[in-house]
Amino acid sequence: QGYTPQVPPGGDGRVLLVTVTNVVYPVSVDIMHKVFQLCGHIQKIVTFNKQGKVQALVQFETAQEASWAIERFQGQNIYSGCNTLQIQFSNLSEVTVKYNNERSYDFTNPNLPTINPHDALLPRATHGALGGFPGPIGGRP
């Protein structure tokens, strides 16, 4: 497709910055993992909103796996006609995860706490793994 991403200074090619555009369905660690695990071993995922955009940092075990993910999913939709993936290499060489929950997860350290103790009294949204939405790429509806 002619798109050849470059690893920026400071990065080692294992961490991707994923921006999701045309968002119709929620973006979570579960969804990102279901999509990107098709390209290799995922070590860490963090999802966040920045300047009105839904983004994620996805850290693979190897730079080759991250490259495959860009080749396979750049410009693709997670769901039919929506949740479009814009992918580039991050300038980070390591993603920091403090809590394992629906917004961040360290697959190399499943024993991290699920919430910040300071947020323990805040209500949390509860829903199924896919929140009742159709299945993502590689999944069944």
XYZ file of C-alpha atoms in Angstrom, residues 2 68 86 129:
4
model
C 3.051 2.237 -0.132
C 3.315 -6.928 10.876
C -4.403 4.712 12.174
C -16.088 -8.255 27.324
